[in-house]
mmCIF file of C-alpha atoms and ligand atoms in Angstrom:
data_model
loop_
_atom_site.group_PDB
_atom_site.id
_atom_site.type_symbol
_atom_site.label_atom_id
_atom_site.label_comp_id
_atom_site.label_asym_id
_atom_site.label_seq_id
_atom_site.Cartn_x
_atom_site.Cartn_y
_atom_site.Cartn_z
ATOM 1 C CA MET A 27 40.829 -4.579 66.058
ATOM 2 C CA PRO A 28 44.599 -5.175 66.636
ATOM 3 C CA LYS A 29 46.844 -2.229 66.880
ATOM 4 C CA LYS A 30 48.119 -0.036 64.317
ATOM 5 C CA SER A 31 51.291 0.113 62.962
ATOM 6 C CA ILE A 32 53.580 2.900 61.166
ATOM 7 C CA LEU A 33 52.831 0.959 58.224
ATOM 8 C CA ASP A 34 49.113 0.869 58.711
ATOM 9 C CA LEU A 35 49.247 4.967 58.943
ATOM 10 C CA GLN A 36 50.952 5.243 55.595
ATOM 11 C CA ASN A 37 48.238 3.112 54.561
ATOM 12 C CA MET A 38 45.183 4.676 55.227
ATOM 13 C CA LYS A 39 46.955 8.348 54.082
ATOM 14 C CA GLU A 40 47.358 6.545 50.869
ATOM 15 C CA ARG A 41 43.516 5.232 50.764
ATOM 16 C CA GLY A 42 42.326 8.204 52.164
ATOM 17 C CA GLU A 43 41.046 6.962 54.722
ATOM 18 C CA LYS A 44 40.697 9.059 58.319
ATOM 19 C CA LEU A 45 42.672 7.829 61.631
ATOM 20 C CA VAL A 46 41.255 9.097 64.648
ATOM 21 C CA TRP A 47 43.240 10.038 67.603
ATOM 22 C CA LEU A 48 42.351 11.368 71.011
ATOM 23 C CA THR A 49 44.535 12.413 74.026
ATOM 24 C CA SER A 50 44.269 10.141 76.885
ATOM 25 C CA TYR A 51 46.020 10.943 80.130
ATOM 26 C CA ASP A 52 44.726 7.686 82.620
ATOM 27 C CA TYR A 53 44.092 3.801 83.063
ATOM 28 C CA THR A 54 40.045 4.192 82.507
ATOM 29 C CA THR A 55 39.455 6.626 80.056
ATOM 30 C CA ALA A 56 42.544 4.918 78.222
ATOM 31 C CA GLN A 57 40.303 1.673 78.567
ATOM 32 C CA PHE A 58 37.240 3.861 77.312
ATOM 33 C CA ALA A 59 39.143 4.959 73.904
ATOM 34 C CA GLU A 60 40.013 1.779 72.645
ATOM 35 C CA LYS A 61 36.447 0.087 73.137
ATOM 36 C CA ALA A 62 35.600 2.507 71.196
ATOM 37 C CA GLY A 63 37.986 2.487 68.011
ATOM 38 C CA VAL A 64 40.019 5.327 68.789
ATOM 39 C CA GLU A 65 42.875 4.380 66.690
ATOM 40 C CA MET A 66 45.939 6.819 68.397
ATOM 41 C CA ILE A 67 46.722 7.519 72.266
ATOM 42 C CA LEU A 68 48.242 10.881 72.409
ATOM 43 C CA VAL A 69 49.573 11.506 76.167
ATOM 44 C CA GLY A 70 49.495 14.933 75.782
ATOM 45 C CA ASP A 71 51.322 17.363 77.708
ATOM 46 C CA SER A 72 48.665 19.371 78.139
ATOM 47 C CA MET A 73 47.578 17.150 81.236
ATOM 48 C CA GLY A 74 48.974 20.497 82.807
ATOM 49 C CA MET A 75 45.584 22.128 82.276
ATOM 50 C CA CYS A 76 43.381 18.854 82.548
ATOM 51 C CA VAL A 77 44.823 17.232 85.139
ATOM 52 C CA TYR A 78 47.213 18.919 87.204
ATOM 53 C CA GLY A 79 45.183 22.291 86.811
ATOM 54 C CA TYR A 80 48.719 24.510 86.490
ATOM 55 C CA SER A 81 47.858 28.553 85.398
ATOM 56 C CA GLY A 82 51.449 27.641 83.689
ATOM 57 C CA GLY A 83 49.288 25.471 81.044
ATOM 58 C CA THR A 84 51.860 22.976 79.793
ATOM 59 C CA ILE A 85 55.262 24.508 81.018
ATOM 60 C CA PRO A 86 55.216 22.857 84.472
ATOM 61 C CA VAL A 87 55.006 19.534 83.252
ATOM 62 C CA THR A 88 57.731 17.273 83.728
ATOM 63 C CA MET A 89 59.486 13.873 82.049
ATOM 64 C CA ASP A 90 58.169 11.996 85.309
ATOM 65 C CA GLN A 91 54.996 13.077 85.656
ATOM 66 C CA CYS A 92 54.650 11.890 81.950
ATOM 67 C CA ILE A 93 55.942 9.070 82.505
ATOM 68 C CA VAL A 94 53.273 7.857 85.289
ATOM 69 C CA HIS A 95 50.300 9.011 83.185
ATOM 70 C CA THR A 96 51.629 7.299 79.811
ATOM 71 C CA GLU A 97 51.844 3.732 81.867
ATOM 72 C CA ALA A 98 48.524 4.173 82.693
ATOM 73 C CA VAL A 99 47.990 4.521 79.199
ATOM 74 C CA ARG A 100 49.679 1.813 78.141
ATOM 75 C CA ARG A 101 47.460 -0.172 80.817
ATOM 76 C CA GLY A 102 44.732 0.289 79.502
ATOM 77 C CA ALA A 103 44.812 0.550 75.680
ATOM 78 C CA PRO A 104 46.995 -2.315 74.868
ATOM 79 C CA ASN A 105 46.289 -2.456 71.337
ATOM 80 C CA THR A 106 46.195 1.180 70.851
ATOM 81 C CA MET A 107 49.199 3.120 69.129
ATOM 82 C CA VAL A 108 49.664 5.196 72.165
ATOM 83 C CA VAL A 109 52.237 8.699 71.464
ATOM 84 C CA GLY A 110 54.296 9.876 74.716
ATOM 85 C CA ASP A 111 54.215 13.624 74.601
ATOM 86 C CA MET A 112 57.828 15.058 75.506
ATOM 87 C CA PRO A 113 57.090 18.138 78.384
ATOM 88 C CA PHE A 114 58.903 21.315 77.949
ATOM 89 C CA SER A 115 63.050 21.289 78.133
ATOM 90 C CA SER A 116 63.077 17.541 77.937
ATOM 91 C CA TYR A 117 64.194 17.890 74.372
ATOM 92 C CA GLN A 118 65.645 21.688 73.765
ATOM 93 C CA ILE A 119 68.459 21.529 76.127
ATOM 94 C CA SER A 120 70.755 19.295 73.189
ATOM 95 C CA PRO A 121 70.069 16.111 71.629
ATOM 96 C CA GLU A 122 71.690 13.794 74.264
ATOM 97 C CA ASP A 123 69.358 15.087 75.873
ATOM 98 C CA ALA A 124 66.443 14.704 73.694
ATOM 99 C CA ILE A 125 67.222 11.005 72.700
ATOM 100 C CA PHE A 126 67.845 10.353 76.811
ATOM 101 C CA ASN A 127 64.220 10.854 77.829
ATOM 102 C CA ALA A 128 62.470 9.693 74.711
ATOM 103 C CA SER A 129 64.055 6.766 75.100
ATOM 104 C CA ARG A 130 62.668 6.913 78.805
ATOM 105 C CA PHE A 131 59.135 7.018 76.766
ATOM 106 C CA TYR A 132 59.740 3.628 75.398
ATOM 107 C CA LYS A 133 61.647 1.776 77.725
ATOM 108 C CA GLU A 134 59.475 2.485 81.285
ATOM 109 C CA ALA A 135 55.695 3.187 79.081
ATOM 110 C CA GLY A 136 56.343 1.051 76.486
ATOM 111 C CA VAL A 137 55.281 3.844 73.718
ATOM 112 C CA ASP A 138 55.082 3.286 70.154
ATOM 113 C CA ALA A 139 55.955 7.149 69.359
ATOM 114 C CA ILE A 140 56.761 10.221 70.823
ATOM 115 C CA LYS A 141 55.707 13.816 69.630
ATOM 116 C CA LEU A 142 57.729 17.375 70.206
ATOM 117 C CA GLU A 143 56.666 20.475 69.679
ATOM 118 C CA GLY A 144 58.915 22.527 66.005
ATOM 119 C CA GLY A 145 59.700 23.137 63.190
ATOM 120 C CA ARG A 146 63.311 23.678 61.931
ATOM 121 C CA ARG A 147 64.630 24.521 65.196
ATOM 122 C CA ILE A 148 64.730 21.509 66.360
ATOM 123 C CA ILE A 149 65.199 19.408 63.997
ATOM 124 C CA LYS A 150 69.260 18.302 64.846
ATOM 125 C CA MET A 151 67.135 16.768 67.914
ATOM 126 C CA ILE A 152 64.549 14.526 65.198
ATOM 127 C CA LYS A 153 67.078 13.444 63.533
ATOM 128 C CA ALA A 154 68.779 12.011 66.462
ATOM 129 C CA ILE A 155 65.612 10.216 68.133
ATOM 130 C CA THR A 156 64.828 8.789 64.809
ATOM 131 C CA ASN A 157 68.229 7.665 63.914
ATOM 132 C CA SER A 158 68.142 6.531 67.723
ATOM 133 C CA GLY A 159 65.600 4.301 66.220
ATOM 134 C CA MET A 160 62.366 5.572 67.602
ATOM 135 C CA VAL A 161 59.197 7.014 66.193
ATOM 136 C CA VAL A 162 58.781 10.860 65.763
ATOM 137 C CA CYS A 163 55.692 13.127 65.389
ATOM 138 C CA GLY A 164 56.513 16.426 64.655
ATOM 139 C CA HIS A 165 53.658 18.883 66.068
ATOM 140 C CA ILE A 166 53.734 22.637 63.630
ATOM 141 C CA GLY A 167 51.261 25.406 63.986
ATOM 142 C CA LEU A 168 50.387 26.465 67.333
ATOM 143 C CA THR A 169 52.617 24.758 69.296
ATOM 144 C CA PRO A 170 51.672 25.303 73.512
ATOM 145 C CA GLN A 171 55.243 25.153 74.906
ATOM 146 C CA SER A 172 56.452 28.516 73.326
ATOM 147 C CA SER A 173 52.919 29.864 73.281
ATOM 148 C CA GLY A 174 54.216 33.328 74.831
ATOM 149 C CA GLN A 175 56.532 33.510 71.865
ATOM 150 C CA LEU A 176 53.677 33.145 69.770
ATOM 151 C CA GLY A 177 51.554 36.367 71.157
ATOM 152 C CA GLY A 178 48.737 33.379 73.595
ATOM 153 C CA PHE A 179 47.081 30.669 71.944
ATOM 154 C CA LYS A 180 46.525 32.346 69.007
ATOM 155 C CA ALA A 181 46.318 30.420 65.160
ATOM 156 C CA GLN A 182 48.769 29.945 62.718
ATOM 157 C CA GLY A 183 49.462 30.070 59.644
ATOM 158 C CA LEU A 184 47.113 32.946 58.731
ATOM 159 C CA THR A 185 48.756 34.956 56.130
ATOM 160 C CA ALA A 186 51.140 33.900 53.137
ATOM 161 C CA GLU A 187 54.048 34.046 54.701
ATOM 162 C CA SER A 188 53.507 32.943 58.002
ATOM 163 C CA ALA A 189 51.665 29.914 55.828
ATOM 164 C CA TYR A 190 55.044 29.759 53.863
ATOM 165 C CA GLU A 191 57.034 29.560 56.780
ATOM 166 C CA LEU A 192 55.000 26.295 58.113
ATOM 167 C CA PHE A 193 55.533 24.748 55.126
ATOM 168 C CA LEU A 194 58.864 24.910 55.432
ATOM 169 C CA ASP A 195 58.980 23.731 58.753
ATOM 170 C CA ALA A 196 56.566 20.666 57.582
ATOM 171 C CA ILE A 197 59.183 19.536 54.921
ATOM 172 C CA ALA A 198 61.810 20.195 57.494
ATOM 173 C CA VAL A 199 60.457 18.054 60.019
ATOM 174 C CA GLN A 200 59.752 15.413 56.874
ATOM 175 C CA ASP A 201 62.984 15.277 55.832
ATOM 176 C CA ALA A 202 64.449 15.040 59.664
ATOM 177 C CA GLY A 203 63.208 11.828 59.664
ATOM 178 C CA ALA A 204 59.514 12.773 61.622
ATOM 179 C CA THR A 205 56.758 9.110 61.044
ATOM 180 C CA PHE A 206 53.876 11.310 61.121
ATOM 181 C CA LEU A 207 53.690 15.043 61.362
ATOM 182 C CA LEU A 208 49.982 16.903 63.928
ATOM 183 C CA LEU A 209 49.250 20.580 62.196
ATOM 184 C CA GLU A 210 47.309 22.513 65.083
ATOM 185 C CA ALA A 211 45.114 25.303 64.802
ATOM 186 C CA ILE A 212 45.810 26.717 61.261
ATOM 187 C CA PRO A 213 43.784 26.993 58.565
ATOM 188 C CA PRO A 214 42.083 24.141 56.100
ATOM 189 C CA GLU A 215 43.510 25.366 52.845
ATOM 190 C CA VAL A 216 47.336 25.212 54.552
ATOM 191 C CA GLY A 217 46.606 21.640 56.037
ATOM 192 C CA LYS A 218 45.067 20.966 52.503
ATOM 193 C CA ILE A 219 48.352 21.924 50.931
ATOM 194 C CA ILE A 220 50.820 20.606 53.967
ATOM 195 C CA THR A 221 48.735 17.467 53.685
ATOM 196 C CA GLU A 222 49.233 17.028 49.676
ATOM 197 C CA LYS A 223 52.758 17.807 49.335
ATOM 198 C CA LEU A 224 54.268 15.605 52.089
ATOM 199 C CA LYS A 225 54.803 12.029 51.747
ATOM 200 C CA ILE A 226 53.798 10.905 55.752
ATOM 201 C CA PRO A 227 50.995 11.061 57.182
ATOM 202 C CA VAL A 228 49.751 14.679 58.416
ATOM 203 C CA TYR A 229 47.200 14.912 60.942
ATOM 204 C CA GLY A 230 45.487 18.380 62.477
ATOM 205 C CA ILE A 231 43.362 19.939 65.414
ATOM 206 C CA GLY A 232 42.038 22.544 64.299
ATOM 207 C CA ALA A 233 43.839 22.151 61.522
ATOM 208 C CA GLY A 234 40.765 21.548 59.328
ATOM 209 C CA GLN A 235 39.054 18.475 57.464
ATOM 210 C CA TYR A 236 41.952 18.032 54.594
ATOM 211 C CA VAL A 237 44.471 16.536 57.283
ATOM 212 C CA ASP A 238 44.822 12.845 57.284
ATOM 213 C CA GLY A 239 43.217 12.508 60.859
ATOM 214 C CA GLN A 240 41.718 14.355 63.530
ATOM 215 C CA LEU A 241 42.728 14.459 67.576
ATOM 216 C CA LEU A 242 40.888 16.220 70.027
ATOM 217 C CA ILE A 243 41.741 16.566 73.707
ATOM 218 C CA VAL A 244 39.571 14.202 75.840
ATOM 219 C CA CYS A 245 39.009 16.833 78.304
ATOM 220 C CA ASP A 246 37.620 18.987 75.834
ATOM 221 C CA MET A 247 35.340 16.861 73.501
ATOM 222 C CA LEU A 248 33.776 15.018 76.671
ATOM 223 C CA GLY A 249 32.971 18.465 78.267
ATOM 224 C CA ILE A 250 35.158 17.874 81.138
ATOM 225 C CA PHE A 251 37.416 20.660 81.403
ATOM 226 C CA LYS A 252 35.243 23.837 81.882
ATOM 227 C CA ALA A 253 37.935 26.844 81.580
ATOM 228 C CA PHE A 254 38.171 27.770 77.806
ATOM 229 C CA THR A 255 36.963 25.800 75.227
ATOM 230 C CA PRO A 256 38.949 26.857 71.205
ATOM 231 C CA LYS A 257 37.031 27.185 68.839
ATOM 232 C CA PHE A 258 38.124 24.107 66.939
ATOM 233 C CA VAL A 259 36.423 21.852 69.999
ATOM 234 C CA LYS A 260 33.095 20.085 69.172
ATOM 235 C CA LYS A 261 31.640 18.820 72.611
ATOM 236 C CA TYR A 262 30.645 14.725 72.517
ATOM 237 C CA ALA A 263 29.556 15.286 76.205
ATOM 238 C CA ASN A 264 28.641 17.388 78.695
ATOM 239 C CA ILE A 265 30.714 14.923 81.299
ATOM 240 C CA ALA A 266 31.251 18.552 83.961
ATOM 241 C CA ASP A 267 27.514 19.061 84.315
ATOM 242 C CA GLN A 268 26.645 15.515 84.768
ATOM 243 C CA SER A 269 29.241 14.933 87.863
ATOM 244 C CA ILE A 270 28.106 18.066 89.079
ATOM 245 C CA LYS A 271 24.488 16.947 89.105
ATOM 246 C CA ALA A 272 25.011 13.938 89.759
ATOM 247 C CA MET A 273 27.677 14.417 93.180
ATOM 248 C CA GLU A 274 24.793 17.075 93.874
ATOM 249 C CA ASN A 275 22.343 14.522 94.317
ATOM 250 C CA TYR A 276 24.779 12.664 95.848
ATOM 251 C CA ALA A 277 25.108 15.492 98.641
ATOM 252 C CA LYS A 278 21.152 15.541 99.263
ATOM 253 C CA ASP A 279 20.842 11.702 99.341
ATOM 254 C CA VAL A 280 23.050 11.642 102.203
ATOM 255 C CA LYS A 281 21.933 14.605 104.273
ATOM 256 C CA ASN A 282 18.285 13.602 104.276
ATOM 257 C CA GLU A 283 19.764 10.099 104.624
ATOM 258 C CA LYS A 284 18.082 8.733 102.001
ATOM 259 C CA PHE A 285 21.078 7.135 100.509
ATOM 260 C CA PRO A 286 22.609 4.132 102.019
ATOM 261 C CA GLU A 287 19.559 1.703 101.459
ATOM 262 C CA GLU A 288 19.436 -1.719 102.316
ATOM 263 C CA ARG A 289 20.074 -2.428 99.043
ATOM 264 C CA HIS A 290 23.447 -0.906 99.833
ATOM 265 C CA SER A 291 24.498 -2.859 103.135
ATOM 266 C CA TYR A 292 25.732 -6.100 104.121
ATOM 267 C CA SER A 293 23.830 -8.815 106.242
ATOM 268 C CA MET A 294 25.081 -10.367 109.388
ATOM 269 C CA LEU A 295 24.805 -14.541 108.875
ATOM 270 C CA PRO A 296 21.818 -15.519 110.507
ATOM 271 C CA GLY A 297 21.337 -15.423 114.570
ATOM 272 C CA GLU A 298 25.150 -13.909 114.687
ATOM 273 C CA LYS A 299 23.282 -10.536 115.374
ATOM 274 C CA GLU A 300 21.740 -11.932 118.879
ATOM 275 C CA LYS A 301 25.340 -13.684 120.082
ATOM 276 C CA PHE A 302 27.179 -10.503 118.970
ATOM 277 C CA ILE A 303 24.537 -8.264 121.132
ATOM 278 C CA GLU A 304 24.684 -10.699 124.039
ATOM 279 C CA LYS A 305 28.655 -10.151 123.872
ATOM 280 C CA ILE A 306 28.238 -6.280 124.328
HETATM 281 O O1 KIV B 136 49.166 17.790 75.184
HETATM 282 C C1 KIV B 136 48.362 17.821 73.551
HETATM 283 O O2 KIV B 136 47.818 17.184 74.143
HETATM 284 C C2 KIV B 136 49.058 18.588 72.878
HETATM 285 C C3 KIV B 136 47.885 19.014 71.739
HETATM 286 C C4 KIV B 136 47.699 20.431 71.930
HETATM 287 C C5 KIV B 136 48.322 18.831 70.610
HETATM 288 O O3 KIV B 136 50.275 18.302 71.987
#
């Protein structure tokens, strides 16, 4: 399948065709995603939880970590749109900083777009990055980097007033030049209205069925991440349990000398064993 361009995303919105979007943080999983027909990969700062096990969630994740993981994903999925995720403090300080860090994703990791969290309060940064020729994905609703201000990992847009604030953010992000937008953890009816009102594609993670495409975190949908599972996750596998079972079986086999078997071992060349024994 050829790599999607932003024109394809726009055409898909117009045709009503949903986009399939998944996170990935490494080469192997990116290969699986590309093979499975996933159309866009986010190398999310959710790596803070899924890969690094930080108790501070996404906050400690650095630009250098994001670059290393994004490079690996790019190598694993050369024909898939890859979105780099701007980590906390990589774009909030100044528009210059935002341009510098967004360009690192392009120059060092070969991304097709970058994502940053926030609505009206980061408009200057979105404009600066898009004016530098890069593709921006906005991200509003539950924004994990500011979850402290939101009172935790809580759904947003539950009241008319907060839904309206989200709507204003969505319009502002589009007007600032973002090419597409991600809505996280909001009610479906709010996702529907924003998707219908915006010209750019609007995708969702926990934003209901009416958006232009869906994103899931790979560790959640494969059942790898056990600490907690958000309400919006559908688990398509239980890799954690399968992995633990496989490792238990391996441990048992080693203890009981059932592994390795002859078929897992190398054979010396004919006659060499006797010569070797003679030598020693
Ligand atoms: O880092 C990430 O995976 C994200 C999603 C939660 C949207 O930003």
